[in-house]
């Protein structure tokens, strides 16, 4: 069952004498060709014939310099060994982060006084903070505001992290600003070599602030990286407004392993005399947010109402991002944008719900979001309001790729979501189940389900995979966050560097994939055994009532997981439909490209066929009229899938 597939290509032995001779001969012929080309060029010029030497287009130069910028940026990544040492230290040095980042900022000419000139919306949270920022960007852009948006991670290209007016920074602009910041840091390295250059995320954060000042955006929407209190984005002193999205357990080695500890970290972005808003949270988390906000002397701290409590006059309220869980993210964004507009664009007037008794209320097609129990906390509730048409337009037109995203090709539908915490995985599974069932009902023929999964960092994959068990997958493939092991190239013919990752090694990633498979297999066995035991009890009760004594199960032991699962499925098939599929096929692949090809099972004509060396896809996939593929567990995985299927999806809708 556990099968890892690696592809390798043989390389020449550069130490072999014949290889050296080949290089010498090749050099002579290359030199002669250059001489001949120069002679030909001279003859052409002497005869007045224009040169036909190939000229690099401006686009090619931009691509080349952009690739150079990305390669330089990648040198700032923390390598796997150093990162492991930092993790073992349990973040003891994290308190030094902000003073260090501020010093780096000074070296590029970015003072705190300059940062004060930016109008900032700052958002933290465990899940949903990127969606909240995307909603804010879309709403403010619909109001004619020039927006800047800094987010992480990127899906396909690193320039996605810094956006102007809803678009990733163009390659030429990214390159220009990158080398401006990079060269200033290079020129100001300290003599002792300590903290000579910032790390990858620090650099991009500083670059984002630099870009937003240089490009004169009206608003800078800043998504926190990890935590909040000590995050690189938290060096500014007076944001216009801050927001805190849903809390959950994640990055425990840095933030703590309780909701209270994590809530304190997230609330650390609150600033004196500035307003703050939070979505509904678990009670203990909301209390910590409330107390921390008051300690930091905020001017206001409120929790957001449900989206269905807002009103409208003409256009109905529609949310551009799929999933019921996006409703509370939308509500937080509405409060943040209203607060920003009231301070920066006072020409717009927001009407109170009570002032408009005849207005309409939102009737959300997917129902409203479920709130966590937090009623005992005395944090005030923000007031809903009548949404201007521009706000409704912003909600509807919001596009945030890789989150509850669906696209189809031929006979395959891909459901992709970057869910990577237990709570977000529950929301992901609910969204997938509802969407997949609706689609399957319209298909005349069998439909197979395949999971592509990956988890990273210090996350425990068990609670994530337990949630997914309810979707009854016919197959599951586990792969590292490596798009392809083949010679993937960009349009300029050079290997892509945007998704290069030095923070881990391929061998560690493969070990993690095998662990994911083993965990899924264990959960599957336990679920199957429990389902069988429950059915035995149910059947015994039925037999006792009907005075029958025929045994249901044979006690014969079977060797091999597949054999036992097949027999169990056969024995229980006449009794009921199990809540899990005991014969789910589990495999490990060495890259995302192989995983997608295996999952699609030749039903996506734009993909290649699985290799003959790869494991055979499940019988259900081969017999299916249509295949539904869920991709989740990591935004890096989602980015790799989008890169292979259609890189444009990272920027625009189909």
Tab-separated table of C-alpha atoms in Angstrom, residues 2 51 107 118 133 137 156 177 222 234 292 298 330 393 473 479 487 496 518 527 567 632 653:
chain	number	residue	atom	x	y	z
A	2	UNK	CA	2.721	2.460	0.967
A	51	UNK	CA	22.116	43.421	-38.425
A	107	UNK	CA	18.621	50.957	6.970
A	118	UNK	CA	0.287	55.107	5.954
A	133	UNK	CA	-8.224	41.353	4.076
A	137	UNK	CA	-9.525	45.221	-0.500
A	156	UNK	CA	2.333	30.653	-7.627
A	177	UNK	CA	11.336	47.996	-5.628
A	222	UNK	CA	-1.647	44.273	6.246
A	234	UNK	CA	3.452	45.036	13.833
A	292	UNK	CA	-5.593	42.679	26.172
A	298	UNK	CA	-7.786	50.922	22.488
A	330	UNK	CA	-17.365	39.378	5.579
A	393	UNK	CA	-20.521	45.220	-4.916
A	473	UNK	CA	-12.934	9.044	-0.503
A	479	UNK	CA	2.612	14.289	-1.731
A	487	UNK	CA	12.267	20.240	-15.746
A	496	UNK	CA	10.873	28.692	-11.902
A	518	UNK	CA	-0.004	5.931	8.076
A	527	UNK	CA	-13.468	3.809	11.799
A	567	UNK	CA	-13.833	-9.023	3.288
A	632	UNK	CA	-6.427	20.651	1.185
A	653	UNK	CA	-11.313	33.936	-12.098
